[in-house]
Amino acid sequence: MEQHLLNAQALAAARFEMASAPPLPCAHQESMVREHVESIELVQGGLVELGVPRGLAGVVAQDDKRIGLRVYLLDNSGSTSQPDGSVVQQGADGRLRQRPCTRWEEICAFAEDHARWNLKVGTPCEFILLNSMGRTSGSPMVEGRDCIHIDRPHGPETSQLQELRELLMNNGPSPGTPIVERLQDIQHRIQANFSALAQARQMIFLTIVTDGLPTSRGSGQSGWVKDTKRTIETMRSLCASLPVQLVIRLCTDEEQTIDFYNNIDEELELPLDILDDISGEAREVAKHGNDWFAYTPVLHRIREAGTLSKMLDAIDERPLSVLEAQQLAELLCGSQKPLAGLGKRQFVNELQEIVAQAPLVYDARWQEMRPIVDIPKLRIAMRVGFRGVVLPVICPCLL
């Protein structure tokens, strides 16, 4: 795996040297290489404090040492003022509930959640606006006007979060969706940091939060063939030649936009994941046969930020295998003792006892508090006992 990464990076470096187009100027000089990486134990502990089950926190902590910088590209185009967004909030009674809001409010809540998450874990992150006041086409990106870099050594958490809020508040929805321009900015910065990233064996985790189809500046109209083609070409160049893990987080129910990005995911075969909002993603995961665990805000946030876990990437694409289901169930249940060496039946029985004693969690599919694992459905997924082996054959309609 490591050798494959180094070979890919060496090939990418050769491509950069042959490139004829000079990088765009950039007034934002923050390095994309992470100088200090916390120990896996400290990262895991921080994640547990955020509500991540200990086993799953260990997997995410392994990813963390590979992250140079998390970059979030936030869409604040005019269409984000549409009132069909949603956010999960804690009510006065302590219960989580979803409430309707504008798409832009959903994106702002997303940004603040991920800023807190990364500050707690110790991972540097950056939030870049698609449109910002005072920035003209082709001008360099400026810290504080077009983006904000958040990192634990930069100061108190409250101050950094307030700076992020002010940036978002001062740059509400405005016309245009210049995704290509912003991706090219990011691409040129990664190129400039490429050698240092390769030496540190680090990657850039990029999440694009968007609700619309790309438009070039001045076109004022989504869906143009030229704009969409340029977006696909830029994403292909970005992911194929650079150490980038890409997530596209959609904030829309518009079929044309969803189909466009899903087609990119299917056709490009790149390190790319397409995610819906938490409710839509929970339904998608269940639709693909993985309805035996609660799809929680914590699990969704991990996938929004990007992960190297192929298993977590696959849960909205296909049913997990028996082995994968067993592995994920163990990660989610927070067991203090290893369960991997148990037979399937014994494993499920042990897990049933653990789940019975564990607190309920918010399941976005049902929008209510439920057990982290549905044991009867896990038996089916792992093909254990009458319910898991015989019933699916003789009476699948009951499942």
XYZ file of C-alpha atoms in Angstrom:
399
model
C 0.000 0.000 0.000
C 2.780 2.463 1.024
C 4.929 1.519 -1.973
C 1.945 1.959 -4.301
C 1.369 5.446 -2.860
C 5.016 6.416 -3.290
C 5.031 5.161 -6.890
C 1.883 7.141 -7.665
C 3.368 10.250 -6.101
C 6.602 9.888 -8.051
C 4.606 9.595 -11.292
C 2.577 12.642 -10.348
C 5.746 14.628 -9.635
C 7.029 13.870 -13.127
C 3.746 15.090 -14.606
C 4.007 18.358 -12.688
C 7.480 19.055 -14.047
C 6.138 18.577 -17.579
C 3.135 20.833 -17.030
C 3.200 23.947 -19.199
C 0.631 26.063 -17.363
C 2.120 28.184 -14.558
C 0.378 28.160 -11.180
C -2.072 30.931 -10.397
C -0.868 33.478 -7.844
C -2.015 32.878 -4.279
C -1.688 35.348 -1.430
C -2.665 32.592 0.992
C 0.667 30.958 1.878
C -0.407 28.572 4.651
C 1.448 25.271 4.239
C -0.573 22.189 3.361
C 1.962 19.965 5.107
C 1.331 19.093 8.727
C 4.388 19.513 10.909
C 3.040 17.978 14.131
C 0.964 14.801 14.154
C -0.609 13.693 17.417
C -0.145 10.102 18.570
C -2.825 7.608 17.538
C -3.764 7.204 21.206
C -4.373 10.945 21.678
C -6.399 11.217 18.466
C -8.436 8.171 19.409
C -9.111 9.663 22.839
C -10.270 12.941 21.312
C -12.614 11.099 18.972
C -14.085 9.092 21.849
C -14.808 12.392 23.624
C -16.708 13.453 20.482
C -18.913 10.364 20.784
C -17.138 8.028 18.357
C -17.169 4.363 19.513
C -13.660 3.382 20.626
C -13.124 0.767 17.903
C -14.224 3.112 15.126
C -12.159 5.906 16.688
C -9.087 3.692 16.312
C -9.704 3.293 12.571
C -10.184 7.051 12.089
C -7.067 7.767 14.176
C -5.039 5.604 11.796
C -6.249 7.839 8.938
C -5.292 10.989 10.829
C -1.535 10.468 10.606
C -1.847 10.516 6.798
C -3.669 13.870 6.668
C -1.650 16.954 5.815
C -4.697 19.203 5.695
C -8.464 18.864 5.487
C -9.879 21.332 2.957
C -13.583 22.177 2.793
C -14.867 24.023 -0.290
C -18.168 25.658 0.652
C -20.783 26.501 -1.981
C -22.461 29.844 -1.297
C -24.048 30.262 -4.730
C -27.467 31.889 -5.052
C -29.364 28.608 -4.995
C -28.181 27.885 -1.430
C -30.850 30.333 -0.235
C -33.492 27.681 -1.058
C -35.353 26.600 2.124
C -35.105 22.810 1.690
C -32.047 22.159 3.852
C -31.995 20.494 7.272
C -29.789 20.342 10.345
C -29.646 17.984 13.325
C -29.852 19.855 16.620
C -30.145 18.981 20.281
C -33.414 20.028 21.854
C -34.049 21.327 25.373
C -34.738 17.751 26.487
C -31.316 16.633 25.237
C -32.727 14.672 22.287
C -31.468 15.151 18.746
C -33.969 16.311 16.140
C -33.840 17.469 12.549
C -35.203 20.891 11.728
C -35.744 22.534 8.321
C -33.559 25.437 7.219
C -32.019 26.956 4.094
C -29.286 25.094 2.258
C -26.832 27.831 3.261
C -27.713 27.385 6.937
C -27.086 23.655 6.502
C -23.677 24.396 4.948
C -22.787 26.837 7.749
C -23.755 24.268 10.395
C -21.676 21.678 8.524
C -18.637 24.004 8.557
C -18.898 24.769 12.253
C -19.379 21.094 13.177
C -16.284 20.082 11.222
C -14.231 22.974 12.601
C -15.016 21.847 16.159
C -14.309 18.240 15.208
C -10.871 19.012 13.764
C -9.905 21.327 16.635
C -10.772 18.598 19.118
C -8.775 15.955 17.237
C -5.881 18.268 16.372
C -6.167 18.069 12.590
C -5.506 21.320 10.677
C -8.332 22.308 8.350
C -9.254 25.065 5.953
C -12.598 26.443 4.758
C -12.716 28.064 1.321
C -15.679 30.005 -0.059
C -16.880 29.449 -3.607
C -17.813 33.155 -3.851
C -16.404 35.861 -1.577
C -16.868 39.600 -1.410
C -14.045 41.581 -2.949
C -12.552 38.718 -4.931
C -12.494 39.009 -8.714
C -11.902 36.240 -11.237
C -8.229 35.251 -11.388
C -7.250 37.134 -8.235
C -5.269 35.322 -5.531
C -6.962 33.797 -2.501
C -6.587 35.870 0.674
C -6.807 34.530 4.229
C -9.745 36.057 6.117
C -11.500 37.250 2.965
C -11.779 34.092 0.860
C -10.812 31.362 3.307
C -9.881 30.643 6.879
C -7.259 28.233 8.229
C -8.121 26.573 11.547
C -5.552 24.772 13.638
C -5.174 24.184 17.357
C -1.827 26.102 17.664
C -3.420 29.215 16.082
C -5.241 30.221 19.255
C -8.301 29.547 21.425
C -11.052 27.414 19.926
C -13.694 30.072 20.624
C -11.751 32.759 18.733
C -11.165 30.572 15.687
C -14.787 29.461 15.559
C -15.925 33.088 15.799
C -13.683 34.028 12.864
C -15.254 31.226 10.839
C -18.771 32.391 11.768
C -17.950 35.956 10.716
C -16.547 34.793 7.374
C -19.716 32.811 6.681
C -22.037 35.570 7.927
C -20.365 38.163 5.666
C -20.525 35.951 2.572
C -24.076 34.708 2.140
C -25.545 33.275 -1.076
C -24.448 35.074 -4.260
C -24.654 34.268 -8.012
C -22.426 31.692 -9.686
C -20.978 28.263 -8.920
C -17.311 28.580 -10.010
C -16.237 25.157 -8.756
C -13.604 24.739 -11.481
C -11.818 27.988 -10.590
C -11.652 27.060 -6.925
C -10.524 23.496 -7.632
C -7.753 24.853 -9.840
C -6.652 27.159 -6.991
C -6.495 24.138 -4.684
C -4.750 22.021 -7.310
C -1.995 24.601 -7.820
C -1.438 24.861 -4.077
C -1.135 21.083 -3.746
C 1.339 21.079 -6.628
C 3.431 23.685 -4.808
C 3.391 21.522 -1.654
C 3.740 18.202 -3.457
C 7.348 17.363 -2.620
C 6.880 18.153 1.063
C 3.638 16.139 1.183
C 5.362 13.162 -0.445
C 8.285 13.367 1.964
C 5.896 13.432 4.936
C 3.721 10.702 3.352
C 0.685 12.919 3.778
C -2.446 13.527 1.724
C -5.001 16.287 1.297
C -8.560 15.379 2.244
C -10.891 17.602 0.199
C -14.646 17.884 0.788
C -16.781 19.888 -1.648
C -20.086 20.964 -0.090
C -22.409 21.993 -2.913
C -26.023 22.148 -4.005
C -25.736 22.848 -7.709
C -24.169 22.181 -11.067
C -20.970 24.082 -11.889
C -21.055 27.350 -13.805
C -18.213 29.500 -15.015
C -18.220 33.141 -14.016
C -20.623 35.148 -16.156
C -22.530 32.153 -17.504
C -25.235 32.504 -14.865
C -26.782 29.203 -15.852
C -26.277 25.707 -14.494
C -25.872 22.589 -16.545
C -23.914 23.916 -19.502
C -22.020 21.148 -21.243
C -18.799 23.167 -21.262
C -18.909 23.863 -17.536
C -19.717 20.291 -16.535
C -17.038 18.912 -18.837
C -14.423 21.220 -17.323
C -15.472 20.124 -13.836
C -15.076 16.447 -14.693
C -11.674 17.066 -16.299
C -10.476 19.082 -13.291
C -11.610 16.444 -10.798
C -9.931 13.733 -12.842
C -6.679 15.708 -12.952
C -6.870 16.530 -9.253
C -7.515 12.980 -8.037
C -5.474 11.018 -10.574
C -2.224 12.963 -10.262
C -2.216 14.246 -6.690
C -2.398 12.734 -3.180
C -6.050 13.736 -2.705
C -9.032 11.984 -1.124
C -12.196 13.648 -2.424
C -15.714 13.768 -0.981
C -18.646 15.594 -2.554
C -21.319 16.390 0.032
C -24.594 17.319 -1.686
C -27.070 19.747 -0.105
C -29.901 19.335 -2.592
C -32.715 17.029 -3.655
C -32.566 18.140 -7.307
C -32.305 15.010 -9.429
C -30.233 16.650 -12.188
C -27.505 17.645 -9.746
C -27.547 14.309 -7.898
C -27.373 12.362 -11.178
C -24.477 14.510 -12.436
C -22.290 13.842 -9.406
C -23.302 10.188 -9.092
C -22.292 9.665 -12.727
C -18.887 11.181 -11.957
C -18.488 8.696 -9.092
C -19.428 5.733 -11.306
C -17.437 6.690 -14.400
C -14.156 8.151 -13.151
C -13.067 5.332 -10.801
C -11.235 7.832 -8.607
C -10.767 8.107 -4.814
C -14.129 9.856 -4.635
C -17.236 9.485 -2.483
C -20.620 11.177 -3.067
C -22.733 11.794 0.042
C -26.245 13.106 0.578
C -27.460 14.861 3.731
C -27.711 12.632 6.784
C -31.306 11.473 6.203
C -30.809 10.800 2.515
C -27.541 8.994 3.150
C -29.133 6.869 5.896
C -31.823 5.757 3.434
C -29.193 5.058 0.766
C -27.150 2.900 3.150
C -30.254 0.916 4.156
C -31.330 0.526 0.523
C -28.036 -1.195 -0.249
C -28.632 -3.880 2.355
C -26.883 -2.287 5.321
C -29.946 -1.591 7.463
C -28.707 -3.422 10.566
C -26.932 -0.494 12.246
C -27.981 3.037 13.209
C -26.704 5.701 10.823
C -25.605 8.319 13.350
C -24.416 11.950 13.026
C -20.952 10.819 14.145
C -20.723 8.171 11.419
C -21.946 10.668 8.839
C -19.387 13.272 9.929
C -16.542 10.769 9.595
C -17.608 9.988 6.028
C -18.162 13.684 5.174
C -14.584 14.482 6.185
C -13.208 11.594 4.115
C -11.822 8.262 5.202
C -9.392 5.714 3.784
C -11.592 2.870 5.029
C -12.946 1.014 2.000
C -15.605 -0.540 4.210
C -17.064 2.819 5.264
C -16.896 3.999 1.666
C -18.867 0.946 0.489
C -21.839 1.059 2.859
C -23.928 3.166 0.447
C -22.865 1.141 -2.606
C -23.370 -2.563 -1.813
C -24.244 -4.987 1.021
C -21.260 -5.582 3.260
C -19.829 -9.071 3.207
C -20.243 -11.315 6.251
C -16.692 -10.515 7.385
C -17.169 -6.783 6.804
C -20.471 -6.807 8.723
C -18.743 -8.520 11.643
C -15.872 -6.019 11.562
C -18.140 -2.977 11.405
C -20.440 -4.297 14.133
C -17.451 -4.714 16.433
C -16.216 -1.197 15.656
C -19.642 0.318 16.357
C -20.497 -1.519 19.561
C -17.616 -0.075 21.619
C -16.607 -3.423 23.057
C -13.789 -3.314 25.614
C -12.643 -6.821 24.665
C -11.712 -8.260 21.256
C -14.463 -10.231 19.521
C -12.770 -11.027 16.231
C -11.734 -14.571 17.203
C -15.273 -15.711 18.008
C -17.458 -17.841 15.766
C -20.336 -16.039 14.073
C -23.032 -17.282 16.432
C -20.989 -16.573 19.559
C -20.036 -13.164 18.179
C -23.668 -12.153 17.679
C -24.620 -13.433 21.138
C -21.796 -11.448 22.762
C -22.733 -8.363 20.774
C -26.365 -8.696 21.840
C -25.336 -8.394 25.486
C -23.130 -5.368 24.765
C -25.829 -3.567 22.762
C -28.447 -4.242 25.469
C -26.317 -2.323 27.971
C -25.222 0.476 25.628
C -27.043 3.832 25.446
C -29.373 4.492 22.533
C -28.105 6.616 19.639
C -29.787 8.898 17.129
C -30.608 7.001 13.923
C -31.100 9.438 11.033
C -33.068 6.910 9.010
C -35.846 6.758 11.615
C -35.091 10.158 13.166
C -35.296 8.703 16.648
C -33.116 7.118 19.331
C -32.419 3.435 18.680
C -29.841 0.713 19.527
C -26.560 1.116 17.648
C -27.014 -2.381 16.133
C -30.263 -4.184 15.257
C -29.333 -7.716 16.366
C -32.043 -9.627 14.399
C -30.988 -7.836 11.197
C -27.317 -8.410 11.990
C -28.083 -12.147 12.148
C -29.390 -11.869 8.596
C -26.375 -9.858 7.427
C -23.994 -12.402 8.986
C -26.145 -15.415 8.019
C -26.470 -16.716 11.554
C -29.218 -19.083 12.740
C -32.690 -19.679 11.341
C -33.342 -15.959 10.806
C -30.090 -15.448 8.962
C -29.870 -18.664 6.915
C -33.292 -20.258 6.405
C -35.772 -17.371 6.619
C -34.224 -15.341 3.747
C -34.702 -18.379 1.488
C -38.184 -19.590 2.434
C -39.821 -16.230 3.175
C -37.777 -13.207 2.058
C -40.886 -11.017 2.209
C -40.727 -11.115 6.040
C -37.267 -9.559 6.178
